[in-house]
PDB file of N, CA and C in Angstrom:
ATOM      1  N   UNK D1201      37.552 -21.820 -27.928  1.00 64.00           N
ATOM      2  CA  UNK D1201      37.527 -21.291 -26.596  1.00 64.00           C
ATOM      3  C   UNK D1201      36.261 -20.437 -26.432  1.00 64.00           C
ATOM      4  N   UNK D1202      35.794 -20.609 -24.820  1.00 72.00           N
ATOM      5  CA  UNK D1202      34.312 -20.182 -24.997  1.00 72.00           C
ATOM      6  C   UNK D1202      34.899 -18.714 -23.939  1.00 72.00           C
ATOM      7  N   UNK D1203      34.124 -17.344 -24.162  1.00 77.00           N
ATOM      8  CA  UNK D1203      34.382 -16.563 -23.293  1.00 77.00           C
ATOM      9  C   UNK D1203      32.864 -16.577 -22.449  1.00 77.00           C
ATOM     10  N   UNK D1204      32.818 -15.666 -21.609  1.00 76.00           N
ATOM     11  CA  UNK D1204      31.813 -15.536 -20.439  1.00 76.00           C
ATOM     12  C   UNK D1204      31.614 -13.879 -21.092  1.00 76.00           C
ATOM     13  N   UNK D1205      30.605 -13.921 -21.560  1.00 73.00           N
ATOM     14  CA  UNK D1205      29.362 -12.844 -21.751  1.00 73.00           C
ATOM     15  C   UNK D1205      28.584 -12.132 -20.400  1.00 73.00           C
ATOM     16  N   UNK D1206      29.062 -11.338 -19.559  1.00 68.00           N
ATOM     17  CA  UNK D1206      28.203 -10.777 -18.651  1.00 68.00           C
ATOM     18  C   UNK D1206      27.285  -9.838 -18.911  1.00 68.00           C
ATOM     19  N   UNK D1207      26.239  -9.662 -19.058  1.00 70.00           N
ATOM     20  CA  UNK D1207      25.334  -8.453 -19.334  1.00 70.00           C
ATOM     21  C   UNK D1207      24.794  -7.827 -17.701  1.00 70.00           C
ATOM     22  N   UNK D1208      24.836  -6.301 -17.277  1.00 67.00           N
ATOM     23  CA  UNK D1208      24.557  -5.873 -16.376  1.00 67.00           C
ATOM     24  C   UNK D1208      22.787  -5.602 -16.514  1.00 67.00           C
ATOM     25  N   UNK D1209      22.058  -6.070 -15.590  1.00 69.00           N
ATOM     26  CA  UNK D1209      20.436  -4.862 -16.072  1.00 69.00           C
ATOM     27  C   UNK D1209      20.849  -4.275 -15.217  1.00 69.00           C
ATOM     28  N   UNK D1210      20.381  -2.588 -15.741  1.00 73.00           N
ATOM     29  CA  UNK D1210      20.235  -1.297 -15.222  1.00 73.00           C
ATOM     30  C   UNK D1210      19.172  -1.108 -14.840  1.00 73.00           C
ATOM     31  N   UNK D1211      18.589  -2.088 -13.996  1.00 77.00           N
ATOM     32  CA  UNK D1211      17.097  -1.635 -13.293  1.00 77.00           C
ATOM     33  C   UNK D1211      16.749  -0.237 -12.668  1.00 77.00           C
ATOM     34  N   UNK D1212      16.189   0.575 -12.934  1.00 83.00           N
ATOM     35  CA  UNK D1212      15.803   2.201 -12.807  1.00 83.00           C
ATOM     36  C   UNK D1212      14.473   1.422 -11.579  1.00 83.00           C
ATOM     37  N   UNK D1213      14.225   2.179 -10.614  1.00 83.00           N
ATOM     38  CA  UNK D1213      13.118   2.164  -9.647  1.00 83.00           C
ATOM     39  C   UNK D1213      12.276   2.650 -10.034  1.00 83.00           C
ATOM     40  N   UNK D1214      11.201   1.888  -9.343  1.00 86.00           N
ATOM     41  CA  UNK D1214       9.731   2.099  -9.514  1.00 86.00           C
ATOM     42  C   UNK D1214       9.193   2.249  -8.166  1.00 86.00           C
ATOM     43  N   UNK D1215       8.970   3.987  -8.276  1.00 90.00           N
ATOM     44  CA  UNK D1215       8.177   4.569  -6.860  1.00 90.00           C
ATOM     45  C   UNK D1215       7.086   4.094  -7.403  1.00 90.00           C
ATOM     46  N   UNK D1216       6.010   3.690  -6.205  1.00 91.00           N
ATOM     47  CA  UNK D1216       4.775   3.171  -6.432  1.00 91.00           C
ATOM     48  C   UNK D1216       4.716   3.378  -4.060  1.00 91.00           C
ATOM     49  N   UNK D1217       3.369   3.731  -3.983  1.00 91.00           N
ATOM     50  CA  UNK D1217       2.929   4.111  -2.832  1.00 91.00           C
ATOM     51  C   UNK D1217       2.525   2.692  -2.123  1.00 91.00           C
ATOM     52  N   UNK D1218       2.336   2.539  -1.115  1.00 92.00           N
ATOM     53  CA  UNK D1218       1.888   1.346  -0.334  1.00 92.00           C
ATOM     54  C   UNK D1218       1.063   1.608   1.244  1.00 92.00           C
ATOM     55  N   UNK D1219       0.445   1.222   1.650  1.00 92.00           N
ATOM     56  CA  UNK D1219      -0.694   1.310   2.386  1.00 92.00           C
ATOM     57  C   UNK D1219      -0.881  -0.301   3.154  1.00 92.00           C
ATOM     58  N   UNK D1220      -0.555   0.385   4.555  1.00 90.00           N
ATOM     59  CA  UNK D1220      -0.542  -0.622   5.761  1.00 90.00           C
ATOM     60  C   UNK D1220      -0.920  -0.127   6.903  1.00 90.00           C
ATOM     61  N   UNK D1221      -2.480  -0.922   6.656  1.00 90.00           N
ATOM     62  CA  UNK D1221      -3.948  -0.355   7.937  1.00 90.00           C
ATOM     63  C   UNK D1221      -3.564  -1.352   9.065  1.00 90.00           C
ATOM     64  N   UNK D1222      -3.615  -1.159  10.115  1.00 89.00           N
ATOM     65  CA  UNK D1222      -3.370  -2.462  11.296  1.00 89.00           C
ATOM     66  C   UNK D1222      -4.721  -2.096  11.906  1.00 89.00           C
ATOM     67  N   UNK D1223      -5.980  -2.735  11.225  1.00 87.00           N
ATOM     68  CA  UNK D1223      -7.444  -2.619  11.524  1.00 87.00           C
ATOM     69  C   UNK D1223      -7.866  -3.372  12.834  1.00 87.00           C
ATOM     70  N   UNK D1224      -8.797  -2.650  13.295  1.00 84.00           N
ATOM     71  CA  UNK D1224      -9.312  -3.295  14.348  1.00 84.00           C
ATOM     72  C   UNK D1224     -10.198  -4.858  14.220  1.00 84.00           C
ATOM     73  N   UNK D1225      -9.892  -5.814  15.463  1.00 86.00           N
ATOM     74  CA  UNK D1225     -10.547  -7.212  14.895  1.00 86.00           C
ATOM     75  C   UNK D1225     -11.973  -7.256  14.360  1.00 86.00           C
ATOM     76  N   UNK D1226     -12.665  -6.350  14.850  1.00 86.00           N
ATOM     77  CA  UNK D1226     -13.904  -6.651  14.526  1.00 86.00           C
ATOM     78  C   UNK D1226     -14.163  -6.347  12.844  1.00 86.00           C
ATOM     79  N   UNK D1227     -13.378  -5.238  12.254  1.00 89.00           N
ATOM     80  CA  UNK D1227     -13.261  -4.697  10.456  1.00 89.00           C
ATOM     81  C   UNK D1227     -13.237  -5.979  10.139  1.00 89.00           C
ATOM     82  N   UNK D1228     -14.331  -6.207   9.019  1.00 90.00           N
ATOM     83  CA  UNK D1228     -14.224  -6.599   8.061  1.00 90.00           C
ATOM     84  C   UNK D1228     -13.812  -6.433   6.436  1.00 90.00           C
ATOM     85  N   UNK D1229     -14.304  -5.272   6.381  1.00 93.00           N
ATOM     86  CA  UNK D1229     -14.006  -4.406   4.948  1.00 93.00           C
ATOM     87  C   UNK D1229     -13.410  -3.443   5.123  1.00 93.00           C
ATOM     88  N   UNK D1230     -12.545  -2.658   4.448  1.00 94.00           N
ATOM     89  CA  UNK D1230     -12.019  -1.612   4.113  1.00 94.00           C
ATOM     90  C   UNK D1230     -12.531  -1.008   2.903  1.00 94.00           C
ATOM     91  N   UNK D1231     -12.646   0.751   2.772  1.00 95.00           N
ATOM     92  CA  UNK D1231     -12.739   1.299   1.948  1.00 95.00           C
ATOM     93  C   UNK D1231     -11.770   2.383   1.655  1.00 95.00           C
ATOM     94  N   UNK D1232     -10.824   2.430   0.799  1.00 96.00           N
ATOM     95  CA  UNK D1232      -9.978   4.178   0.333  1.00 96.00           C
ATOM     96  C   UNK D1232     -10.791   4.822  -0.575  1.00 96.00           C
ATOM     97  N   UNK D1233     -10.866   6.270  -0.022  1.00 95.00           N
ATOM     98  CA  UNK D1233     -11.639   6.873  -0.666  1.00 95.00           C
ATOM     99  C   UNK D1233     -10.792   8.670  -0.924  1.00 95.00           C
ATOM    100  N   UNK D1234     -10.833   9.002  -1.792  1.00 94.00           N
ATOM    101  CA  UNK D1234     -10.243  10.686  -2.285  1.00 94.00           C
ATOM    102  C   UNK D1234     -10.556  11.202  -1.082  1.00 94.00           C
ATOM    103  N   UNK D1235     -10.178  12.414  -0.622  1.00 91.00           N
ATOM    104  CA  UNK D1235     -10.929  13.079   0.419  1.00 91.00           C
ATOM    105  C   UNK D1235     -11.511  14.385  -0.776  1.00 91.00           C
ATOM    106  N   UNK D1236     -10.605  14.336  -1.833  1.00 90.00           N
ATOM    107  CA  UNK D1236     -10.983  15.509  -2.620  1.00 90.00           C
ATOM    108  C   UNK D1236     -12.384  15.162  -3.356  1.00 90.00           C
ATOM    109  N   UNK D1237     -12.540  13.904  -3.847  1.00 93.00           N
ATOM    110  CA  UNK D1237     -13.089  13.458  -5.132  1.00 93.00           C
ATOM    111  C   UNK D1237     -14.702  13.073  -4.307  1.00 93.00           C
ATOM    112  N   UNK D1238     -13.755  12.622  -3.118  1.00 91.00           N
ATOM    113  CA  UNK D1238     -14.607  10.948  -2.913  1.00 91.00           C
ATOM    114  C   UNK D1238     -14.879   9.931  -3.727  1.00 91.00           C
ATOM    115  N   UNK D1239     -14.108  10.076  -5.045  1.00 95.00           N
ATOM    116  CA  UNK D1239     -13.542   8.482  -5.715  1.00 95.00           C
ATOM    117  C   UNK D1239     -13.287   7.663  -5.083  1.00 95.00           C
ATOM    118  N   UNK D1240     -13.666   6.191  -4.771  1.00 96.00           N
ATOM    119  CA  UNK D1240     -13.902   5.121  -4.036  1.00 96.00           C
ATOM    120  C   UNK D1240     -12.454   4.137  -5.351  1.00 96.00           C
ATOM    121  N   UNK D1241     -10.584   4.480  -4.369  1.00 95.00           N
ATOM    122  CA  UNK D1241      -9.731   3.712  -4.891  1.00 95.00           C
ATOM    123  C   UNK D1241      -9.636   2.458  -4.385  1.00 95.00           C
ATOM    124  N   UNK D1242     -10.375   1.913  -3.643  1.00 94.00           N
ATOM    125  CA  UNK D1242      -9.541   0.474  -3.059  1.00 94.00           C
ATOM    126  C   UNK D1242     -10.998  -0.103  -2.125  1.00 94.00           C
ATOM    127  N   UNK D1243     -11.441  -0.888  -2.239  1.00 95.00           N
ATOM    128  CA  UNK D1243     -12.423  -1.603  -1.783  1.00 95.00           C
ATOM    129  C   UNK D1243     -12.330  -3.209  -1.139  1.00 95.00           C
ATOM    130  N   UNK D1244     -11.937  -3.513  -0.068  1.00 93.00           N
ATOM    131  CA  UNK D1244     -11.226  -4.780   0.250  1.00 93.00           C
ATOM    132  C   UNK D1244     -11.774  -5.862   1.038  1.00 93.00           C
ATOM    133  N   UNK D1245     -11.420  -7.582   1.419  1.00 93.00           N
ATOM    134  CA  UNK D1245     -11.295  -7.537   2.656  1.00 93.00           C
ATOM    135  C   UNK D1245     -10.426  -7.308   3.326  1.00 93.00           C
ATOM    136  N   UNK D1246     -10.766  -7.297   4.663  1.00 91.00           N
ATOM    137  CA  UNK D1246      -9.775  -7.620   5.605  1.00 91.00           C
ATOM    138  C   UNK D1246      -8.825  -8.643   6.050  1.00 91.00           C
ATOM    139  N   UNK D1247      -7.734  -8.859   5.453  1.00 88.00           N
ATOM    140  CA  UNK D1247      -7.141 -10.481   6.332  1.00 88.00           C
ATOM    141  C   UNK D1247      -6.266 -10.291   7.349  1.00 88.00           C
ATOM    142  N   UNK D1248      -6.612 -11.207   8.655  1.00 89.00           N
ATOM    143  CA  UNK D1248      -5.780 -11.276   9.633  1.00 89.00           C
ATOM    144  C   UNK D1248      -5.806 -10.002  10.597  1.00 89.00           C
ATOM    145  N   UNK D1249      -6.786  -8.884  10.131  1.00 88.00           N
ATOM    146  CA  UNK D1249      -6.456  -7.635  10.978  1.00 88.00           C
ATOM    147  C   UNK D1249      -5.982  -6.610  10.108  1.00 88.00           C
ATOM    148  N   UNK D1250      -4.828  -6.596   9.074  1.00 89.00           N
ATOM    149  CA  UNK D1250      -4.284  -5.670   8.682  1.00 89.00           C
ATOM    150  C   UNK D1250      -5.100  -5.982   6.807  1.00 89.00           C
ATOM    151  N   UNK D1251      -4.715  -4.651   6.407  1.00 91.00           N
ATOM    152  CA  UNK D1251      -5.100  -4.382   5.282  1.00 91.00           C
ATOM    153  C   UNK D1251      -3.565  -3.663   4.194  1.00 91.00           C
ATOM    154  N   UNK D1252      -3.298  -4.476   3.417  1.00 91.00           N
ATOM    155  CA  UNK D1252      -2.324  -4.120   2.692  1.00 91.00           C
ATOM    156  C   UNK D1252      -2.677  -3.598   1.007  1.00 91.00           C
ATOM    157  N   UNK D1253      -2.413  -2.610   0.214  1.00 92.00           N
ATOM    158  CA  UNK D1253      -2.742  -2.353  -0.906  1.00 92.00           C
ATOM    159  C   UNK D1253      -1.431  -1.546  -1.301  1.00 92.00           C
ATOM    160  N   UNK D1254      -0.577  -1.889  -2.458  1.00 92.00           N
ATOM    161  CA  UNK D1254      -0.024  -0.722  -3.275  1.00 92.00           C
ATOM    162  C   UNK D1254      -0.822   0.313  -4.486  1.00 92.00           C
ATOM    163  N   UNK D1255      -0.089   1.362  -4.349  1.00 93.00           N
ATOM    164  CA  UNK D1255      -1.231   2.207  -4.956  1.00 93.00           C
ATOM    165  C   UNK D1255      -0.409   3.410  -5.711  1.00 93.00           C
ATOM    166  N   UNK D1256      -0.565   3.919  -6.623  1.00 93.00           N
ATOM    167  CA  UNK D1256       0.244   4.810  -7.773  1.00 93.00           C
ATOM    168  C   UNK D1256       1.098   6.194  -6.480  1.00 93.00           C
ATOM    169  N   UNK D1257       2.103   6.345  -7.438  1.00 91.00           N
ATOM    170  CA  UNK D1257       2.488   7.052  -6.660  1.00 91.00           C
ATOM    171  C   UNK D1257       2.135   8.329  -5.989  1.00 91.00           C
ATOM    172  N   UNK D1258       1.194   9.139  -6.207  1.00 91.00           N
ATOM    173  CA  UNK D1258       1.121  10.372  -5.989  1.00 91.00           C
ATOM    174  C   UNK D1258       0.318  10.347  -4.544  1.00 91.00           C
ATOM    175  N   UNK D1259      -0.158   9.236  -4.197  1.00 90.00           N
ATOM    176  CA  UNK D1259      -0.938   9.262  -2.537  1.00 90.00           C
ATOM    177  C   UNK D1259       0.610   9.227  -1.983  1.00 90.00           C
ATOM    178  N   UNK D1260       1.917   8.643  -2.146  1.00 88.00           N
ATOM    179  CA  UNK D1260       2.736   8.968  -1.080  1.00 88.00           C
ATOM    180  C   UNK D1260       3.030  10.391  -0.974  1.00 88.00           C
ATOM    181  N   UNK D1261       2.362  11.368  -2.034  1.00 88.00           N
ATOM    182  CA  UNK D1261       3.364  12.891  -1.822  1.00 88.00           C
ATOM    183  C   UNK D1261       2.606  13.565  -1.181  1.00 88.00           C
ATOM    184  N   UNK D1262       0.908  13.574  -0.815  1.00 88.00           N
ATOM    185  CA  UNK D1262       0.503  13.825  -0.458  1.00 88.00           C
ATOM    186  C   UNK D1262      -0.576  13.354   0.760  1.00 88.00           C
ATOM    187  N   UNK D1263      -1.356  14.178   1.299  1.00 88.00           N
ATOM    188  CA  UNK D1263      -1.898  13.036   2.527  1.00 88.00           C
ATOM    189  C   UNK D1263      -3.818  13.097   1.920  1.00 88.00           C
ATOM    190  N   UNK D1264      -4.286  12.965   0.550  1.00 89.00           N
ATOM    191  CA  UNK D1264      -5.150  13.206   0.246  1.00 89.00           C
ATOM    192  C   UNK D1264      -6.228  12.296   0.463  1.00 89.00           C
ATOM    193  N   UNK D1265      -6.139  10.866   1.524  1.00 94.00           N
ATOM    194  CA  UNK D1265      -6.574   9.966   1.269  1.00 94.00           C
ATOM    195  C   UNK D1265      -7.722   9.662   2.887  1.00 94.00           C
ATOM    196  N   UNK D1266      -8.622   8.716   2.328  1.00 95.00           N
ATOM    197  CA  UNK D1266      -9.582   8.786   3.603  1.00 95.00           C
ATOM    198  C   UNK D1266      -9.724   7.119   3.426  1.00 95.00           C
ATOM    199  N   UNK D1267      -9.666   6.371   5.120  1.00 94.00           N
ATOM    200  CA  UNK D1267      -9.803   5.063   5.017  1.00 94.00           C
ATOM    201  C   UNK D1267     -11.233   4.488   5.727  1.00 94.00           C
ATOM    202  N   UNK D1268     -11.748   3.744   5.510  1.00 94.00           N
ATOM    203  CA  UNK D1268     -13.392   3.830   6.489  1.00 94.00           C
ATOM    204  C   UNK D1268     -12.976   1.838   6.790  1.00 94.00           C
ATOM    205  N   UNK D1269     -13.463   1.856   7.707  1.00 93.00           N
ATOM    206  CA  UNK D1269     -13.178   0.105   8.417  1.00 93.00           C
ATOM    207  C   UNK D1269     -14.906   0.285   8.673  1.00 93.00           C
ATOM    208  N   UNK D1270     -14.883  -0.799   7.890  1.00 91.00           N
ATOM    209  CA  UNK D1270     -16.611  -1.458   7.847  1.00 91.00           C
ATOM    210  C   UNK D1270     -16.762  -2.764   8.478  1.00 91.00           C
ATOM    211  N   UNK D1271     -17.693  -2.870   9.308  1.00 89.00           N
ATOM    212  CA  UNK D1271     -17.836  -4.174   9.720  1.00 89.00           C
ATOM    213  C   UNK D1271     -19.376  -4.874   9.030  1.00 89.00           C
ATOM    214  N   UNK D1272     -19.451  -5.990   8.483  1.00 86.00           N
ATOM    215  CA  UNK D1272     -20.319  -6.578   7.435  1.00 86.00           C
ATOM    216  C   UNK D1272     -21.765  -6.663   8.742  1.00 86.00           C
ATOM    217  N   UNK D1273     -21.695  -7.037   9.449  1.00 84.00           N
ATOM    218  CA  UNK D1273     -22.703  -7.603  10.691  1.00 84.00           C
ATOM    219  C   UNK D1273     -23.594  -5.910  11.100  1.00 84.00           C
ATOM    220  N   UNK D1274     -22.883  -5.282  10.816  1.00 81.00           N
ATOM    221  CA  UNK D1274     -23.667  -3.524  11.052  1.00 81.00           C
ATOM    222  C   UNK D1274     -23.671  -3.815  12.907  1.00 81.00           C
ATOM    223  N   UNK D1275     -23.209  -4.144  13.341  1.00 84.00           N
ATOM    224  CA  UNK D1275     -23.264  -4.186  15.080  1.00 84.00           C
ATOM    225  C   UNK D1275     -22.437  -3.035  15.822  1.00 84.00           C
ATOM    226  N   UNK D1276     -21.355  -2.907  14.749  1.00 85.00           N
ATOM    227  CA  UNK D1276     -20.365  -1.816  14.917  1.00 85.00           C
ATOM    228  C   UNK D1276     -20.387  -0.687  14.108  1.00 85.00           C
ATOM    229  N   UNK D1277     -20.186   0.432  14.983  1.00 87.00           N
ATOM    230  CA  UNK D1277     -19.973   1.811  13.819  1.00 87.00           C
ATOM    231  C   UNK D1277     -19.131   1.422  13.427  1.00 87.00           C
ATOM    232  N   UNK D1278     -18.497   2.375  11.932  1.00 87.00           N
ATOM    233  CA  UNK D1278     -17.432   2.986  10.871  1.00 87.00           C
ATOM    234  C   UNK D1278     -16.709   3.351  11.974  1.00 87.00           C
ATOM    235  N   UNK D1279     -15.626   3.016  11.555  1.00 88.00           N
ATOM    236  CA  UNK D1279     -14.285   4.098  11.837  1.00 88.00           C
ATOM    237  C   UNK D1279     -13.487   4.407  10.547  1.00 88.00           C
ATOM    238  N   UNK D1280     -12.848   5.517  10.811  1.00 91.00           N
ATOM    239  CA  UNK D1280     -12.588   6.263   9.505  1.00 91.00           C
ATOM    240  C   UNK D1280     -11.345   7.190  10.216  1.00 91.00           C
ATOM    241  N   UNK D1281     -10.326   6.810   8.947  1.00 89.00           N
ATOM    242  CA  UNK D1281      -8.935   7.649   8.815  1.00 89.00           C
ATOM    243  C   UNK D1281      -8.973   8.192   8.402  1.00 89.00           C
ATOM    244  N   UNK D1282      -8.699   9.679   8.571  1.00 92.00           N
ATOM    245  CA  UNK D1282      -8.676  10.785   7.611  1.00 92.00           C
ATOM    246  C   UNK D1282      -7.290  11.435   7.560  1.00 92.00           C
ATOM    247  N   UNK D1283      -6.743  11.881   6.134  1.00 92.00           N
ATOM    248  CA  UNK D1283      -5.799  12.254   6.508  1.00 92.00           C
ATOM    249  C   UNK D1283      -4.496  11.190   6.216  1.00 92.00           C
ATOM    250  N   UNK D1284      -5.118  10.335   5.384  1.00 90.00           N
ATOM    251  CA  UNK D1284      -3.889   9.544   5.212  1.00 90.00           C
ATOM    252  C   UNK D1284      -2.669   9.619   4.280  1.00 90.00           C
ATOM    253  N   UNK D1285      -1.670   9.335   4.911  1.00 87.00           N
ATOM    254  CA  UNK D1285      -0.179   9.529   3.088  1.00 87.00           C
ATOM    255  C   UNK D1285       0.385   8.005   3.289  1.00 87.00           C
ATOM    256  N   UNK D1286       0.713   7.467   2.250  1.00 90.00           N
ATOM    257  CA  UNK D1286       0.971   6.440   1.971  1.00 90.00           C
ATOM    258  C   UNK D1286       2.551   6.395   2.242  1.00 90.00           C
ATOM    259  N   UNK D1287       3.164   5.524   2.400  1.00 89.00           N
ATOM    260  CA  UNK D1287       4.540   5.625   2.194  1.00 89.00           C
ATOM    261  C   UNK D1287       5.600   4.990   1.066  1.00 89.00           C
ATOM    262  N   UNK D1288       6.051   6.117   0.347  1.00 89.00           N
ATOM    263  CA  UNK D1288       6.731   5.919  -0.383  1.00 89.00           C
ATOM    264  C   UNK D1288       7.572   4.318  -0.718  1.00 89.00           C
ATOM    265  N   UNK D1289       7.583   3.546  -2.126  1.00 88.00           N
ATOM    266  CA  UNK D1289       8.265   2.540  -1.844  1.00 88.00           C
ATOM    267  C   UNK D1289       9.106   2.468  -2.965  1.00 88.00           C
ATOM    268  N   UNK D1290       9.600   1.380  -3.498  1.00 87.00           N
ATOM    269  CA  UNK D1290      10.810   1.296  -4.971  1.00 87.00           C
ATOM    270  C   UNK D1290      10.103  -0.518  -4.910  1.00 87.00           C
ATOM    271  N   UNK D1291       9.096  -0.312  -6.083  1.00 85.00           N
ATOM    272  CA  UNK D1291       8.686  -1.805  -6.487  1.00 85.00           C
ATOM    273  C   UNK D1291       9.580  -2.716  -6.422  1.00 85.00           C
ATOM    274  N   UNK D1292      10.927  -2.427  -6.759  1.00 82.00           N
ATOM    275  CA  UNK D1292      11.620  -3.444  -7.553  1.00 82.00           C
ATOM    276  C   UNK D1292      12.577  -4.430  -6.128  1.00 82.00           C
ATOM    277  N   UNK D1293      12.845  -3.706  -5.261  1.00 81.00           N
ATOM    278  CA  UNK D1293      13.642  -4.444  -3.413  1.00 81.00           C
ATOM    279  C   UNK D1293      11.870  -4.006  -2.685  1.00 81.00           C
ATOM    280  N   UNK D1294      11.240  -4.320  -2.720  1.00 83.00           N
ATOM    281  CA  UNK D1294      10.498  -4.077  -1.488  1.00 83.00           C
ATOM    282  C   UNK D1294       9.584  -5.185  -0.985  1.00 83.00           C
ATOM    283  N   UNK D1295       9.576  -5.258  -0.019  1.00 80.00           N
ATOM    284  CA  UNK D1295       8.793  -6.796   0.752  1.00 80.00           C
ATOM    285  C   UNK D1295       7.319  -6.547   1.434  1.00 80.00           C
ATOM    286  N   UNK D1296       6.471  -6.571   1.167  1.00 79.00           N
ATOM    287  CA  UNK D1296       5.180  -5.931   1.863  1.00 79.00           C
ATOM    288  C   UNK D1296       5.459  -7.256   2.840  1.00 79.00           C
ATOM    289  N   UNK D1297       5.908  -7.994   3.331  1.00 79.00           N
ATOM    290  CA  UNK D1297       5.470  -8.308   4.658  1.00 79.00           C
ATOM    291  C   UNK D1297       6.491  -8.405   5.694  1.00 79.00           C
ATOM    292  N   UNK D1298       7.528  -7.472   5.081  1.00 75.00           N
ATOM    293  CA  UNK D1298       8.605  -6.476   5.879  1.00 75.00           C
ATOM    294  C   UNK D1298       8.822  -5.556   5.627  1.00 75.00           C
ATOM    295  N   UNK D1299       7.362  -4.210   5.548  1.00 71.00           N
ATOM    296  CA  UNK D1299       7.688  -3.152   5.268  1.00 71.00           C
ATOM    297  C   UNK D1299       8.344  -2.028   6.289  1.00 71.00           C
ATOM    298  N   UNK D1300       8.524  -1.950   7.286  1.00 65.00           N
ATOM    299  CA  UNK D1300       8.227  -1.506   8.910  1.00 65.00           C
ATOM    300  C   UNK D1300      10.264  -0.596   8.444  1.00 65.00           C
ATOM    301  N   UNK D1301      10.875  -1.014   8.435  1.00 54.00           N
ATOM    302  CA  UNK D1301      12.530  -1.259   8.118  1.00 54.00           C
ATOM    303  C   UNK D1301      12.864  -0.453   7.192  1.00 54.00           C
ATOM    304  N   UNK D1302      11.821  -0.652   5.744  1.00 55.00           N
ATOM    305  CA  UNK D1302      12.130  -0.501   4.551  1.00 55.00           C
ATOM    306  C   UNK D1302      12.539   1.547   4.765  1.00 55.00           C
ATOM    307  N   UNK D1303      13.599   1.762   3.778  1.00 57.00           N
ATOM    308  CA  UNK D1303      13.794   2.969   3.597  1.00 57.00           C
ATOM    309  C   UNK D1303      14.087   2.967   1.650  1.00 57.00           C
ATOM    310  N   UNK D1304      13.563   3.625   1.092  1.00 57.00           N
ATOM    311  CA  UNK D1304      14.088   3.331  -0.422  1.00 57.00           C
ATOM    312  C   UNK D1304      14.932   4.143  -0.943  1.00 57.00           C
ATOM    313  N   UNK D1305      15.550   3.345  -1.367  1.00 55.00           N
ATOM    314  CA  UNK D1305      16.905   4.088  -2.229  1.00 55.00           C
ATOM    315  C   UNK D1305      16.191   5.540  -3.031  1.00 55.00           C
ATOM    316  N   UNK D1306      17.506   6.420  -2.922  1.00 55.00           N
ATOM    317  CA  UNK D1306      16.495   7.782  -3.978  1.00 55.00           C
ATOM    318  C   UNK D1306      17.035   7.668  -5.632  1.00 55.00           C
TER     319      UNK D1306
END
């Protein structure tokens, strides 16, 4: 006689920060940059308009972060976010292309 072995995983969450720019059409590039450091974290393109990046947790606790929308053609100034906080996420349920909803478990 065979029995049924269930094993539970105890998956523990993984806060990890996430970052969702809804850039203007003309951006091509994105840059995140420290506002403290000016360490240059995230260097991108643009697809579709928006700019998506996850990023360690400590940009969600704070708002230490600066975003600059570059356009490659130089026809357009920079625009630049200052002042940014990421929002908190749990790696393990989270959907970056249904983040809008998301609330994470504590």
């Amino acid at each position: 006689m065979h029995y049924i072995n269930v094993n539970y995983l105890n998956i523990k969450p993984i806060p990890l920060s996430f970052l969702l720019v809804d850039c203007d059409p003309k951006s091509e590039r994105l840059q995140v940059l420290s506002r403290t450091t000016g360490e240059l974290i995230r260097h991108s393109k643009v697809l579709n308009n928006n700019f998506k990046a996850i990023l360690p947790l400590k940009y969600s606790q704070e708002s230490s972060l600066m975003c600059v929308m570059l356009d490659d053609n130089s026809e357009f100034n920079a625009a630049i976010l200052d002042n940014v906080q990421l929002m908190l996420i749990n790696l393990i349920d989270f959907d970056p292309n249904n983040p809008q909803p998301y609330e994470p478990i504590p």
